[in-house]
Amino acid sequence: MDTQIDTILAFLESVHPYDSLPRNEMARVAASFGRREYLAGDRIYEVGEPLKGLYLIKRGAVEVTDRNGVLVSILGPRNTFGERGLMRDGLAVTNAIAVEPSVVLVLPEGDWRQLIAGVPAFERFFQRGRSAEVRSSDLTTLKVTDLMARSPVSLPPEASVTEAAQLMREKHVSSVAVTREDTLLGLVTTRDLTEKVLAAELPGSTALGQVMTVDPLTLSPDALGSDILHMMLERSIGHLPVVQDGKLKGMVTQTDLTRFQAVSSAQLVRDVVACETAEEMAEVTARIPRLLQQLVAAHNAHEVVTRLITDIADTVTRRLLKLAEAQLGPAPVPYLWLACGSQGRQEQTGVSDQDNCLILDDSVTEGDRPYFKALAKFVSDGLNTAGYVYCPGDMMATAERWCQPKAVWRQYFRGWIDTPSPEAQMLASVMFDLRPIGGTTALFRELQEETLAAASKNSIFVAHMISNSLKHHPPLGLLRGFATIRSGEHKNHIDMKANGVVPVTDIGRVYALRGELTEVNTRARIEAAEDAGVVSVSGARDLIEAYDLIASLRLESQAALVKAGRKPDNFLAPSDLSDFERSHLRDAFVVVRTMQSALGQRTGALG
């Protein structure tokens, strides 16, 4: 029995928010968990059944569907489910089925509610997760402008039906708006061409004005998704022009609604799991920008958006590892694939490269090396094919330096801590963001604990890390303005990554270092630092609010680019913001700069 509790305890140390508990409290919680095993296809619970407690996946995969059988999510190790039912009346509001042999830990409801009531990190974690789950899937509350095609296909009324048919084929659409100087006159659909032209044996030269639906039903840009659904269902129509002041602004079709409902993080994860090649995965990940746009449009918190997008990258990585082992055979010794950078912090957006490494068991021999070299190449090449391009700094498992036994990694960290050169500071900054993705997590747990302990006690190293964290400055200009980029492609823009989120990421990393905190996500680090007393309550609250605004505006800018048919980037023009937004963004940058100054002053960071 003790062995089982120790195993659960070791697992909880790698799961947020359990990793924020004091050691003795974590041990108590570990003893409260029950352990259940399921075969592929086994039902865990159904809608309306009393829940046994909060479910936590230790191994395997679980599919969650709603009462209509529509997929809600497909979950893997360290994912939690069942909390929505507990937050209501203890009855399941979804169905859960094991899709492969799985081990699930169950925390009784009483113990879970005690944690929610007594540990701030738990309350924040589950309340945010629940509200996001509701929002992200709610089509009815989205505005029409978030669903419509930005550039509707249109022709003048004199154009022929042949021209319309050819244009529809070329643009892969099922309708053409009939306009004159952007004023909507009518609508022609493929159904009109079939019933009014072909069936009536009209010539191809027939003008659209003769067969169009005059004054079709329209919507305004501020209408909601519910308005679209109700109108389409009530009137049995599949095309709705969006009109403002008589001018055509867009078009919403049943296909748009279907596409929206089909693009979810859960569906993308499920599709990745079914892929047999990296090329197939690339077809799935190509839908991520659309997912980003939808999640932002649904007003999800930025940390929820980036977490869901990162989950897809994690799934791609684990799937590639599985395919690699299928091709190369079982690994000769235990290994662990880890991600760093934005994937490690679970902060990926629409712009991501790959940063990763391998920790090998110390029993590895020179004869085993070719296997892991091939494994690293297979996975890194696959990630590149799937859209996670090679790291320009070669921070990848394919580099021999970053594919080493645990003992060598221990030497790396000790060397960086004992001799904090500029390169050591840079590497330490990257490697303090490591997060296990696939393999034997035990290879990292002890290494992480001893590294954080050693680093936090080395005042010179901490001072160097703080100094390094102050190199990225918020873009504050004179007279309440912004320091924008002065020339080049992004002239008069702000780099919302390098000068926006990175300074906060650096501060959060220092907090984690000083408090020996195992959290990797930036927001979670600040919250954990507040709970641990590393930073004042007011300072943490101010910094979180500033970070939320900066990160949210960055995502909104990326979503706007996607909506316009452009590739997302990290550059934002302050002129695109309202006066209100500009004022608050500058205030947020002031908070970040103030917190940077406080770090330097309190510790005497090296300049």
PDB file of C-alpha atoms in Angstrom, residues 144-382:
ATOM      1  CA  VAL A 144     -21.341  37.408 -36.588  1.00  0.00           C
ATOM      2  CA  THR A 145     -18.110  39.240 -37.411  1.00  0.00           C
ATOM      3  CA  ASP A 146     -16.174  36.376 -35.782  1.00  0.00           C
ATOM      4  CA  LEU A 147     -17.835  33.823 -38.045  1.00  0.00           C
ATOM      5  CA  MET A 148     -18.363  35.467 -41.409  1.00  0.00           C
ATOM      6  CA  ALA A 149     -16.183  35.388 -44.499  1.00  0.00           C
ATOM      7  CA  ARG A 150     -14.317  38.695 -44.654  1.00  0.00           C
ATOM      8  CA  SER A 151     -14.270  38.962 -48.453  1.00  0.00           C
ATOM      9  CA  PRO A 152     -17.614  37.744 -49.817  1.00  0.00           C
ATOM     10  CA  VAL A 153     -17.735  36.776 -53.478  1.00  0.00           C
ATOM     11  CA  SER A 154     -19.839  39.232 -55.476  1.00  0.00           C
ATOM     12  CA  LEU A 155     -20.781  40.126 -59.053  1.00  0.00           C
ATOM     13  CA  PRO A 156     -22.942  42.851 -60.654  1.00  0.00           C
ATOM     14  CA  PRO A 157     -26.493  41.945 -61.757  1.00  0.00           C
ATOM     15  CA  GLU A 158     -25.446  42.082 -65.443  1.00  0.00           C
ATOM     16  CA  ALA A 159     -22.977  39.228 -64.996  1.00  0.00           C
ATOM     17  CA  SER A 160     -24.055  35.894 -66.470  1.00  0.00           C
ATOM     18  CA  VAL A 161     -24.934  32.742 -64.608  1.00  0.00           C
ATOM     19  CA  THR A 162     -21.966  31.069 -66.323  1.00  0.00           C
ATOM     20  CA  GLU A 163     -19.637  33.682 -64.828  1.00  0.00           C
ATOM     21  CA  ALA A 164     -21.201  33.087 -61.430  1.00  0.00           C
ATOM     22  CA  ALA A 165     -20.772  29.309 -61.687  1.00  0.00           C
ATOM     23  CA  GLN A 166     -17.154  29.670 -62.746  1.00  0.00           C
ATOM     24  CA  LEU A 167     -16.422  32.100 -59.903  1.00  0.00           C
ATOM     25  CA  MET A 168     -18.044  29.805 -57.341  1.00  0.00           C
ATOM     26  CA  ARG A 169     -15.928  26.915 -58.580  1.00  0.00           C
ATOM     27  CA  GLU A 170     -12.772  29.005 -58.482  1.00  0.00           C
ATOM     28  CA  LYS A 171     -13.418  30.346 -54.957  1.00  0.00           C
ATOM     29  CA  HIS A 172     -14.857  27.066 -53.600  1.00  0.00           C
ATOM     30  CA  VAL A 173     -18.028  28.794 -52.394  1.00  0.00           C
ATOM     31  CA  SER A 174     -21.716  27.996 -52.758  1.00  0.00           C
ATOM     32  CA  SER A 175     -23.140  31.495 -53.273  1.00  0.00           C
ATOM     33  CA  VAL A 176     -22.508  34.810 -54.996  1.00  0.00           C
ATOM     34  CA  ALA A 177     -23.773  38.146 -53.697  1.00  0.00           C
ATOM     35  CA  VAL A 178     -25.220  40.381 -56.395  1.00  0.00           C
ATOM     36  CA  THR A 179     -24.088  43.961 -55.732  1.00  0.00           C
ATOM     37  CA  ARG A 180     -23.678  47.353 -57.247  1.00  0.00           C
ATOM     38  CA  GLU A 181     -21.003  49.540 -55.632  1.00  0.00           C
ATOM     39  CA  ASP A 182     -21.045  47.260 -52.562  1.00  0.00           C
ATOM     40  CA  THR A 183     -24.805  47.705 -52.114  1.00  0.00           C
ATOM     41  CA  LEU A 184     -26.494  44.297 -51.808  1.00  0.00           C
ATOM     42  CA  LEU A 185     -29.175  43.719 -54.432  1.00  0.00           C
ATOM     43  CA  GLY A 186     -29.682  39.972 -54.272  1.00  0.00           C
ATOM     44  CA  LEU A 187     -28.172  36.523 -53.746  1.00  0.00           C
ATOM     45  CA  VAL A 188     -27.544  33.563 -56.058  1.00  0.00           C
ATOM     46  CA  THR A 189     -26.708  30.118 -54.660  1.00  0.00           C
ATOM     47  CA  THR A 190     -25.785  26.801 -56.266  1.00  0.00           C
ATOM     48  CA  ARG A 191     -29.345  25.729 -55.542  1.00  0.00           C
ATOM     49  CA  ASP A 192     -30.602  28.696 -57.615  1.00  0.00           C
ATOM     50  CA  LEU A 193     -28.378  27.670 -60.505  1.00  0.00           C
ATOM     51  CA  THR A 194     -29.783  24.160 -60.349  1.00  0.00           C
ATOM     52  CA  GLU A 195     -33.475  24.978 -59.930  1.00  0.00           C
ATOM     53  CA  LYS A 196     -33.800  28.305 -61.776  1.00  0.00           C
ATOM     54  CA  VAL A 197     -31.253  27.856 -64.569  1.00  0.00           C
ATOM     55  CA  LEU A 198     -30.566  24.191 -65.346  1.00  0.00           C
ATOM     56  CA  ALA A 199     -34.059  22.903 -64.579  1.00  0.00           C
ATOM     57  CA  ALA A 200     -35.598  25.740 -66.590  1.00  0.00           C
ATOM     58  CA  GLU A 201     -33.085  25.190 -69.423  1.00  0.00           C
ATOM     59  CA  LEU A 202     -32.022  28.852 -69.399  1.00  0.00           C
ATOM     60  CA  PRO A 203     -28.884  29.756 -71.397  1.00  0.00           C
ATOM     61  CA  GLY A 204     -25.575  30.402 -69.657  1.00  0.00           C
ATOM     62  CA  SER A 205     -25.760  34.024 -70.758  1.00  0.00           C
ATOM     63  CA  THR A 206     -28.753  34.662 -68.508  1.00  0.00           C
ATOM     64  CA  ALA A 207     -28.085  37.677 -66.262  1.00  0.00           C
ATOM     65  CA  LEU A 208     -27.864  37.110 -62.508  1.00  0.00           C
ATOM     66  CA  GLY A 209     -30.472  39.818 -62.007  1.00  0.00           C
ATOM     67  CA  GLN A 210     -33.055  37.495 -63.587  1.00  0.00           C
ATOM     68  CA  VAL A 211     -32.505  34.544 -61.228  1.00  0.00           C
ATOM     69  CA  MET A 212     -31.285  36.110 -58.001  1.00  0.00           C
ATOM     70  CA  THR A 213     -33.227  36.165 -54.754  1.00  0.00           C
ATOM     71  CA  VAL A 214     -34.106  39.843 -54.402  1.00  0.00           C
ATOM     72  CA  ASP A 215     -33.658  41.510 -51.010  1.00  0.00           C
ATOM     73  CA  PRO A 216     -32.544  38.327 -49.202  1.00  0.00           C
ATOM     74  CA  LEU A 217     -32.638  38.033 -45.425  1.00  0.00           C
ATOM     75  CA  THR A 218     -29.577  39.664 -43.899  1.00  0.00           C
ATOM     76  CA  LEU A 219     -27.848  40.132 -40.559  1.00  0.00           C
ATOM     77  CA  SER A 220     -26.001  43.081 -39.051  1.00  0.00           C
ATOM     78  CA  PRO A 221     -22.357  42.728 -37.948  1.00  0.00           C
ATOM     79  CA  ASP A 222     -23.329  42.956 -34.270  1.00  0.00           C
ATOM     80  CA  ALA A 223     -25.734  39.991 -34.460  1.00  0.00           C
ATOM     81  CA  LEU A 224     -24.857  36.874 -32.452  1.00  0.00           C
ATOM     82  CA  GLY A 225     -24.329  33.277 -33.453  1.00  0.00           C
ATOM     83  CA  SER A 226     -27.707  32.491 -31.928  1.00  0.00           C
ATOM     84  CA  ASP A 227     -29.325  34.861 -34.439  1.00  0.00           C
ATOM     85  CA  ILE A 228     -27.700  32.936 -37.294  1.00  0.00           C
ATOM     86  CA  LEU A 229     -28.828  29.577 -35.965  1.00  0.00           C
ATOM     87  CA  HIS A 230     -32.388  30.696 -35.286  1.00  0.00           C
ATOM     88  CA  MET A 231     -32.795  32.350 -38.688  1.00  0.00           C
ATOM     89  CA  MET A 232     -31.301  29.433 -40.612  1.00  0.00           C
ATOM     90  CA  LEU A 233     -33.452  26.906 -38.770  1.00  0.00           C
ATOM     91  CA  GLU A 234     -36.657  28.947 -38.920  1.00  0.00           C
ATOM     92  CA  ARG A 235     -36.358  29.919 -42.607  1.00  0.00           C
ATOM     93  CA  SER A 236     -34.521  26.791 -43.867  1.00  0.00           C
ATOM     94  CA  ILE A 237     -31.770  28.838 -45.476  1.00  0.00           C
ATOM     95  CA  GLY A 238     -28.048  28.191 -45.634  1.00  0.00           C
ATOM     96  CA  HIS A 239     -26.645  31.604 -46.632  1.00  0.00           C
ATOM     97  CA  LEU A 240     -26.938  34.901 -44.766  1.00  0.00           C
ATOM     98  CA  PRO A 241     -25.330  38.094 -46.092  1.00  0.00           C
ATOM     99  CA  VAL A 242     -23.994  40.471 -43.449  1.00  0.00           C
ATOM    100  CA  VAL A 243     -25.003  44.059 -44.244  1.00  0.00           C
ATOM    101  CA  GLN A 244     -24.344  47.399 -42.583  1.00  0.00           C
ATOM    102  CA  ASP A 245     -25.965  50.587 -43.881  1.00  0.00           C
ATOM    103  CA  GLY A 246     -26.963  48.723 -47.018  1.00  0.00           C
ATOM    104  CA  LYS A 247     -23.367  47.754 -47.804  1.00  0.00           C
ATOM    105  CA  LEU A 248     -22.283  44.118 -48.003  1.00  0.00           C
ATOM    106  CA  LYS A 249     -19.744  43.311 -45.271  1.00  0.00           C
ATOM    107  CA  GLY A 250     -19.558  39.524 -45.354  1.00  0.00           C
ATOM    108  CA  MET A 251     -21.356  36.218 -45.700  1.00  0.00           C
ATOM    109  CA  VAL A 252     -22.167  33.490 -43.182  1.00  0.00           C
ATOM    110  CA  THR A 253     -23.069  29.979 -44.360  1.00  0.00           C
ATOM    111  CA  GLN A 254     -23.903  26.657 -42.775  1.00  0.00           C
ATOM    112  CA  THR A 255     -20.417  25.572 -43.813  1.00  0.00           C
ATOM    113  CA  ASP A 256     -18.928  28.350 -41.661  1.00  0.00           C
ATOM    114  CA  LEU A 257     -20.859  27.080 -38.647  1.00  0.00           C
ATOM    115  CA  THR A 258     -19.837  23.490 -39.314  1.00  0.00           C
ATOM    116  CA  ARG A 259     -16.218  24.534 -39.714  1.00  0.00           C
ATOM    117  CA  PHE A 260     -16.327  26.456 -36.448  1.00  0.00           C
ATOM    118  CA  GLN A 261     -17.736  23.516 -34.514  1.00  0.00           C
ATOM    119  CA  ALA A 262     -15.255  21.106 -36.125  1.00  0.00           C
ATOM    120  CA  VAL A 263     -12.198  23.165 -35.187  1.00  0.00           C
ATOM    121  CA  SER A 264     -11.601  22.562 -31.492  1.00  0.00           C
ATOM    122  CA  SER A 265      -8.473  21.666 -29.591  1.00  0.00           C
ATOM    123  CA  ALA A 266     -10.048  18.321 -28.679  1.00  0.00           C
ATOM    124  CA  GLN A 267     -10.787  17.503 -32.303  1.00  0.00           C
ATOM    125  CA  LEU A 268      -7.286  18.477 -33.392  1.00  0.00           C
ATOM    126  CA  VAL A 269      -5.770  16.320 -30.645  1.00  0.00           C
ATOM    127  CA  ARG A 270      -7.951  13.433 -31.710  1.00  0.00           C
ATOM    128  CA  ASP A 271      -6.956  13.878 -35.361  1.00  0.00           C
ATOM    129  CA  VAL A 272      -3.244  13.992 -34.481  1.00  0.00           C
ATOM    130  CA  VAL A 273      -3.514  10.735 -32.539  1.00  0.00           C
ATOM    131  CA  ALA A 274      -4.895   9.065 -35.682  1.00  0.00           C
ATOM    132  CA  CYS A 275      -2.050  10.310 -37.916  1.00  0.00           C
ATOM    133  CA  GLU A 276       0.520   7.871 -39.270  1.00  0.00           C
ATOM    134  CA  THR A 277       2.925  10.407 -40.789  1.00  0.00           C
ATOM    135  CA  ALA A 278       4.231  13.888 -40.071  1.00  0.00           C
ATOM    136  CA  GLU A 279       2.684  15.048 -43.344  1.00  0.00           C
ATOM    137  CA  GLU A 280      -0.750  14.043 -42.050  1.00  0.00           C
ATOM    138  CA  MET A 281      -0.038  15.930 -38.829  1.00  0.00           C
ATOM    139  CA  ALA A 282       0.830  19.029 -40.860  1.00  0.00           C
ATOM    140  CA  GLU A 283      -2.687  18.972 -42.303  1.00  0.00           C
ATOM    141  CA  VAL A 284      -4.064  18.997 -38.754  1.00  0.00           C
ATOM    142  CA  THR A 285      -1.757  21.687 -37.360  1.00  0.00           C
ATOM    143  CA  ALA A 286      -2.587  23.907 -40.348  1.00  0.00           C
ATOM    144  CA  ARG A 287      -5.936  24.423 -38.602  1.00  0.00           C
ATOM    145  CA  ILE A 288      -4.307  25.905 -35.479  1.00  0.00           C
ATOM    146  CA  PRO A 289      -4.514  29.547 -36.677  1.00  0.00           C
ATOM    147  CA  ARG A 290      -8.264  29.100 -37.157  1.00  0.00           C
ATOM    148  CA  LEU A 291      -8.474  27.575 -33.670  1.00  0.00           C
ATOM    149  CA  LEU A 292      -6.557  30.548 -32.274  1.00  0.00           C
ATOM    150  CA  GLN A 293      -8.985  32.943 -33.920  1.00  0.00           C
ATOM    151  CA  GLN A 294     -12.001  31.089 -32.531  1.00  0.00           C
ATOM    152  CA  LEU A 295     -10.641  30.814 -29.001  1.00  0.00           C
ATOM    153  CA  VAL A 296      -9.837  34.515 -28.923  1.00  0.00           C
ATOM    154  CA  ALA A 297     -13.223  35.398 -30.409  1.00  0.00           C
ATOM    155  CA  ALA A 298     -14.882  33.359 -27.639  1.00  0.00           C
ATOM    156  CA  HIS A 299     -13.098  35.608 -25.102  1.00  0.00           C
ATOM    157  CA  ASN A 300     -11.085  32.822 -23.505  1.00  0.00           C
ATOM    158  CA  ALA A 301      -8.353  33.872 -21.095  1.00  0.00           C
ATOM    159  CA  HIS A 302      -4.964  34.061 -22.811  1.00  0.00           C
ATOM    160  CA  GLU A 303      -3.499  31.306 -20.616  1.00  0.00           C
ATOM    161  CA  VAL A 304      -6.337  28.998 -21.670  1.00  0.00           C
ATOM    162  CA  VAL A 305      -5.786  29.733 -25.369  1.00  0.00           C
ATOM    163  CA  THR A 306      -2.046  29.085 -25.197  1.00  0.00           C
ATOM    164  CA  ARG A 307      -2.548  25.971 -23.048  1.00  0.00           C
ATOM    165  CA  LEU A 308      -4.962  24.447 -25.568  1.00  0.00           C
ATOM    166  CA  ILE A 309      -2.663  25.272 -28.484  1.00  0.00           C
ATOM    167  CA  THR A 310       0.325  23.825 -26.611  1.00  0.00           C
ATOM    168  CA  ASP A 311      -1.633  20.644 -25.895  1.00  0.00           C
ATOM    169  CA  ILE A 312      -1.696  20.038 -29.651  1.00  0.00           C
ATOM    170  CA  ALA A 313       2.096  20.420 -29.892  1.00  0.00           C
ATOM    171  CA  ASP A 314       2.488  18.016 -26.973  1.00  0.00           C
ATOM    172  CA  THR A 315       0.248  15.490 -28.717  1.00  0.00           C
ATOM    173  CA  VAL A 316       2.180  15.837 -31.982  1.00  0.00           C
ATOM    174  CA  THR A 317       5.434  15.242 -30.091  1.00  0.00           C
ATOM    175  CA  ARG A 318       4.162  12.174 -28.257  1.00  0.00           C
ATOM    176  CA  ARG A 319       2.676  10.757 -31.441  1.00  0.00           C
ATOM    177  CA  LEU A 320       6.011  11.182 -33.223  1.00  0.00           C
ATOM    178  CA  LEU A 321       7.788   9.476 -30.332  1.00  0.00           C
ATOM    179  CA  LYS A 322       5.391   6.559 -30.642  1.00  0.00           C
ATOM    180  CA  LEU A 323       5.894   6.346 -34.408  1.00  0.00           C
ATOM    181  CA  ALA A 324       9.659   6.549 -33.925  1.00  0.00           C
ATOM    182  CA  GLU A 325       9.625   3.629 -31.492  1.00  0.00           C
ATOM    183  CA  ALA A 326       7.431   1.660 -33.900  1.00  0.00           C
ATOM    184  CA  GLN A 327      10.050   2.173 -36.614  1.00  0.00           C
ATOM    185  CA  LEU A 328      13.231   1.913 -34.518  1.00  0.00           C
ATOM    186  CA  GLY A 329      12.075  -0.608 -31.930  1.00  0.00           C
ATOM    187  CA  PRO A 330      11.862  -0.169 -28.141  1.00  0.00           C
ATOM    188  CA  ALA A 331      14.359   2.209 -26.563  1.00  0.00           C
ATOM    189  CA  PRO A 332      17.437   0.385 -25.162  1.00  0.00           C
ATOM    190  CA  VAL A 333      17.299   2.408 -21.908  1.00  0.00           C
ATOM    191  CA  PRO A 334      14.709   4.745 -20.333  1.00  0.00           C
ATOM    192  CA  TYR A 335      14.624   8.280 -21.739  1.00  0.00           C
ATOM    193  CA  LEU A 336      12.674  11.508 -21.354  1.00  0.00           C
ATOM    194  CA  TRP A 337      11.794  13.989 -24.084  1.00  0.00           C
ATOM    195  CA  LEU A 338      11.369  17.506 -22.717  1.00  0.00           C
ATOM    196  CA  ALA A 339      10.245  20.780 -24.232  1.00  0.00           C
ATOM    197  CA  CYS A 340      11.555  24.197 -23.277  1.00  0.00           C
ATOM    198  CA  GLY A 341      10.724  27.659 -24.568  1.00  0.00           C
ATOM    199  CA  SER A 342       7.069  28.503 -25.128  1.00  0.00           C
ATOM    200  CA  GLN A 343       6.049  24.853 -25.407  1.00  0.00           C
ATOM    201  CA  GLY A 344       7.727  24.094 -22.100  1.00  0.00           C
ATOM    202  CA  ARG A 345       5.841  26.982 -20.473  1.00  0.00           C
ATOM    203  CA  GLN A 346       2.577  25.981 -22.210  1.00  0.00           C
ATOM    204  CA  GLU A 347       2.460  29.411 -23.834  1.00  0.00           C
ATOM    205  CA  GLN A 348       2.452  28.671 -27.546  1.00  0.00           C
ATOM    206  CA  THR A 349       0.546  31.005 -29.850  1.00  0.00           C
ATOM    207  CA  GLY A 350       0.183  31.075 -33.607  1.00  0.00           C
ATOM    208  CA  VAL A 351       3.951  31.574 -33.988  1.00  0.00           C
ATOM    209  CA  SER A 352       6.107  28.725 -32.649  1.00  0.00           C
ATOM    210  CA  ASP A 353       9.351  26.939 -33.401  1.00  0.00           C
ATOM    211  CA  GLN A 354      10.637  23.889 -31.539  1.00  0.00           C
ATOM    212  CA  ASP A 355      12.903  23.794 -28.478  1.00  0.00           C
ATOM    213  CA  ASN A 356      13.547  20.386 -26.963  1.00  0.00           C
ATOM    214  CA  CYS A 357      16.081  17.992 -25.482  1.00  0.00           C
ATOM    215  CA  LEU A 358      16.550  14.400 -24.316  1.00  0.00           C
ATOM    216  CA  ILE A 359      17.596  13.114 -20.899  1.00  0.00           C
ATOM    217  CA  LEU A 360      18.858   9.536 -21.049  1.00  0.00           C
ATOM    218  CA  ASP A 361      19.173   7.027 -18.233  1.00  0.00           C
ATOM    219  CA  ASP A 362      22.700   6.837 -16.865  1.00  0.00           C
ATOM    220  CA  SER A 363      22.907   3.186 -17.951  1.00  0.00           C
ATOM    221  CA  VAL A 364      23.101   4.289 -21.592  1.00  0.00           C
ATOM    222  CA  THR A 365      26.142   2.989 -23.506  1.00  0.00           C
ATOM    223  CA  GLU A 366      27.949   4.248 -26.580  1.00  0.00           C
ATOM    224  CA  GLY A 367      26.281   1.428 -28.475  1.00  0.00           C
ATOM    225  CA  ASP A 368      22.894   2.894 -27.578  1.00  0.00           C
ATOM    226  CA  ARG A 369      23.745   6.336 -28.925  1.00  0.00           C
ATOM    227  CA  PRO A 370      22.783   5.700 -32.592  1.00  0.00           C
ATOM    228  CA  TYR A 371      19.266   4.761 -31.477  1.00  0.00           C
ATOM    229  CA  PHE A 372      18.685   8.048 -29.675  1.00  0.00           C
ATOM    230  CA  LYS A 373      20.311  10.026 -32.478  1.00  0.00           C
ATOM    231  CA  ALA A 374      17.839   8.437 -34.879  1.00  0.00           C
ATOM    232  CA  LEU A 375      14.951   9.002 -32.456  1.00  0.00           C
ATOM    233  CA  ALA A 376      15.804  12.676 -32.085  1.00  0.00           C
ATOM    234  CA  LYS A 377      16.112  13.161 -35.835  1.00  0.00           C
ATOM    235  CA  PHE A 378      12.803  11.390 -36.493  1.00  0.00           C
ATOM    236  CA  VAL A 379      10.894  13.522 -33.984  1.00  0.00           C
ATOM    237  CA  SER A 380      12.571  16.863 -34.766  1.00  0.00           C
ATOM    238  CA  ASP A 381      12.169  16.353 -38.510  1.00  0.00           C
ATOM    239  CA  GLY A 382       8.556  15.403 -37.926  1.00  0.00           C
TER     240      GLY A 382
END
